[in-house]
Amino acid sequence: MWYRWSSTFSCRAHVYPYRHHLASTLRDSISTKFRSTSSITDMGAIGRQTINTTQRLKGLRELMRKPEFDVKVFVVPSEDEHFSEYPAEADKRRGFISGFNGSAGCAVVTLKDAFLFTDGRYFLQAEQQLDKNWTLMKQGLPDVPTWQEFLSKHLEEGIRVGIDPTLIVANEAESLRKSLRTRDSELVTLTQNPVDIVWGTERPQRPKNKVFVLATEYAGEQFSTKLKRIRGEMAKKNAAATVVTLLDEVAWLLNLRGSDIDFNPVFFAYAIVMRDFAVLFVDKSQLDDSVKTHLGQEVSIRPYEDFLSYLRSLATDSLVKKDEPVLLGDKTNLAVVEALGEENVIIMPSPVAALKAIKNPIEIEGFRRCHIRDGVALARYFAWLEQRLNSGEKVDEYQGAEQLAKFRSELDNFMGLSFTAISSVGPNAAIIHYSPDPNDCTMITKDEIYLCDSGGQYLDGTTDVTRTWHFGLPSDDEKRAFTRVLQGHIAMDAAIFPTGTTGYIVDSFARRPLWEDGLDYRHGTGHGVGHFLNVHEGPQGIGTRIAYNSTALKPGMTVSNEPGYYADGKWGIRIENVVVVREVSTPYNFGGVKYLGFEHVTVCPIQTTLVDLSLLTTNERAWLNNYHREVFLKVAPYLEGSDEVALEWLRRRCAPV
């Protein structure tokens, strides 16, 4: 059992970071796929493989010409019907048809050409993975349209554009319909996805792994209370129901977790919250008696496949109607709207997402504790790696990631990794979402920058941390860029801003030091982080996307702070901590407005020998020294007597500058 840390961390706490019986028992009861640390090839993207898509595209185009489809264009998004950022293998249709397996992108296939749209995080990866059949569309660059603009402005007029209605957000579909009409074109929803037909028997089956209960000691709130809060939101709109389609929202709402998608402790399900009852749509074979007892009489259980037909019955039986509508989150797919009837729904920012984003005190304490334990694994790994490189041993990117996963797996409450580790050397570090192929990856050396972005899933929280190292003599350019990234990181960590401020507004805090040198990065500065849920969580975030201006940062939200810089073909730099939004005390409160700031919970050294100290201000140097003092006081007690090599490494890396 964990005890609360003292505020000063001046003595060793009465806790032990390694395996706890409860976590071990739970891990043994759920899928090994979620918790495996021995096979990263099963866990996510591989950085450089190219697949010949000629026959796949030929088969798709043959189907597009058939009368039952009859479309000149077919759109293949990345998401599944739950809008999952990281779908299960069975739902990676865009990856199958294009060969590009980054987490973000959209494929547009015409009868003659094929286009892959993705953002700056994946430009280099897509260039390496796409074969000659594809044209890469680099979204965000000047004169490069979005895939929606491409369909409505760059293709011939009077065409039928096909889409699977379960894979496109309803609002987006409506906007696309309107823009296509201006060119006498039509968006056609298909009852069967032709990519599935091309995939055929080789398409993997969807997992149906066991669902388990997340105890209130970790969740911090009973699910019955969460249902009451959702019904309170429904009452404001006189709504008869709320439909929950996103997997992490279903899991959070009912205090349940699963392992159907790699890295994400979720399970395939939908939920409907009515005024007097709730329904969970899930494969019943995934639920044992403990889950059924947990749900009790408050939640009835129906088959997953019954979801759309159940929605149709609500509309047919007038249980929902225009003046007593259904609330739908703004990421709900078009098929749901078609089942209920457009006139019977209100599409709005998900009330579940808004509540989930603000962590309760127990969840926040869980974040603090799991990040300290995670810091132990990081210290052990980087000490292990440095020792081996200094002794002349060979360690490649994949072996490094595996060793870090092993150290994490030994920690208390560990349930799995939170994403595929980005263990990258030199030019590979410039690929923002690179991950090593065990059969074709680079050796980690003392002569090149090493970027490691990794995280773990724990019963009491989710971690996501990036550190950049150089174990030899970095160049002046590398040191200057690293220092500018560090200054941006410090500026964000130390930021104070009034209530109501969004991540869109504060994003420039992190970029300003890089802008001074004419540098920048093609990704957001921060994403929301779930509590033992998806490592990427909305609606909060920090970045240049205008969508981030619609959600104010609020106390209890958890986000990452991760500015970077990437010299294409040479090296990449990123420094990432997870932070919690909190209220701060200021001498004045102009207009009666409260002010907010951040509390960092990640505890891992930042390499000071990569810093050009002449560029740091007095306050920045003080921040760095104070941070390292905090890291040492929190992590060192766990290493005493158990890993003296890591302890000595930590002492050296946390020394003041």
Tab-separated table of N, CA, C and O in Angstrom, residues 15 76 108 212 237 240 256 328 341 355 411 446 499 502 596 621 640:
chain	number	residue	atom	x	y	z
A	15	VAL	N	7.543	3.414	1.194
A	15	VAL	CA	6.938	2.807	0.014
A	15	VAL	C	8.003	2.000	-0.693
A	15	VAL	O	9.192	2.178	-0.481
A	76	VAL	N	-10.087	6.776	-47.013
A	76	VAL	CA	-9.739	5.808	-45.967
A	76	VAL	C	-9.093	6.562	-44.807
A	76	VAL	O	-7.895	6.842	-44.816
A	108	VAL	N	-6.600	8.977	-49.758
A	108	VAL	CA	-7.621	9.281	-50.760
A	108	VAL	C	-7.229	8.537	-52.033
A	108	VAL	O	-6.173	8.809	-52.620
A	212	PHE	N	-11.789	-5.368	-16.756
A	212	PHE	CA	-11.629	-5.432	-15.301
A	212	PHE	C	-12.011	-4.105	-14.663
A	212	PHE	O	-12.067	-3.061	-15.326
A	237	LYS	N	-29.969	20.494	-21.154
A	237	LYS	CA	-30.415	20.499	-22.549
A	237	LYS	C	-31.764	19.795	-22.722
A	237	LYS	O	-32.206	19.590	-23.858
A	240	ALA	N	-32.885	13.417	-23.461
A	240	ALA	CA	-33.362	12.113	-22.993
A	240	ALA	C	-32.216	11.130	-22.796
A	240	ALA	O	-32.363	10.152	-22.055
A	256	LEU	N	-14.012	1.115	-15.592
A	256	LEU	CA	-13.598	-0.169	-16.136
A	256	LEU	C	-12.376	0.051	-17.029
A	256	LEU	O	-12.174	1.130	-17.570
A	328	LEU	N	-24.746	14.044	-28.314
A	328	LEU	CA	-23.658	13.318	-28.959
A	328	LEU	C	-22.387	14.146	-28.871
A	328	LEU	O	-22.409	15.354	-29.128
A	341	GLY	N	-31.461	9.849	-36.401
A	341	GLY	CA	-32.153	10.915	-37.123
A	341	GLY	C	-31.539	12.253	-36.760
A	341	GLY	O	-31.444	12.596	-35.576
A	355	LEU	N	-15.533	16.246	-18.309
A	355	LEU	CA	-15.402	15.820	-16.918
A	355	LEU	C	-14.144	14.982	-16.716
A	355	LEU	O	-13.441	15.124	-15.708
A	411	LEU	N	8.160	-2.452	-11.824
A	411	LEU	CA	7.638	-1.445	-10.905
A	411	LEU	C	6.251	-1.801	-10.378
A	411	LEU	O	5.458	-2.471	-11.044
A	446	LYS	N	28.138	6.815	-28.932
A	446	LYS	CA	28.517	7.986	-28.151
A	446	LYS	C	28.696	9.213	-29.030
A	446	LYS	O	28.893	10.315	-28.519
A	499	THR	N	-7.223	32.530	-15.637
A	499	THR	CA	-8.283	31.566	-15.914
A	499	THR	C	-8.974	31.924	-17.225
A	499	THR	O	-9.239	33.086	-17.504
A	502	THR	N	-6.334	29.498	-23.097
A	502	THR	CA	-6.301	28.218	-23.803
A	502	THR	C	-4.863	27.815	-24.136
A	502	THR	O	-3.936	28.632	-24.115
A	596	LEU	N	-3.436	30.698	-13.097
A	596	LEU	CA	-3.084	29.285	-13.154
A	596	LEU	C	-1.621	29.116	-13.560
A	596	LEU	O	-1.010	30.008	-14.149
A	621	ARG	N	18.720	29.088	-15.047
A	621	ARG	CA	19.708	28.239	-14.378
A	621	ARG	C	19.175	27.784	-13.014
A	621	ARG	O	19.353	26.629	-12.625
A	640	GLU	N	18.836	3.493	-3.514
A	640	GLU	CA	19.774	3.176	-2.440
A	640	GLU	C	19.668	1.704	-2.060
A	640	GLU	O	18.592	1.215	-1.705
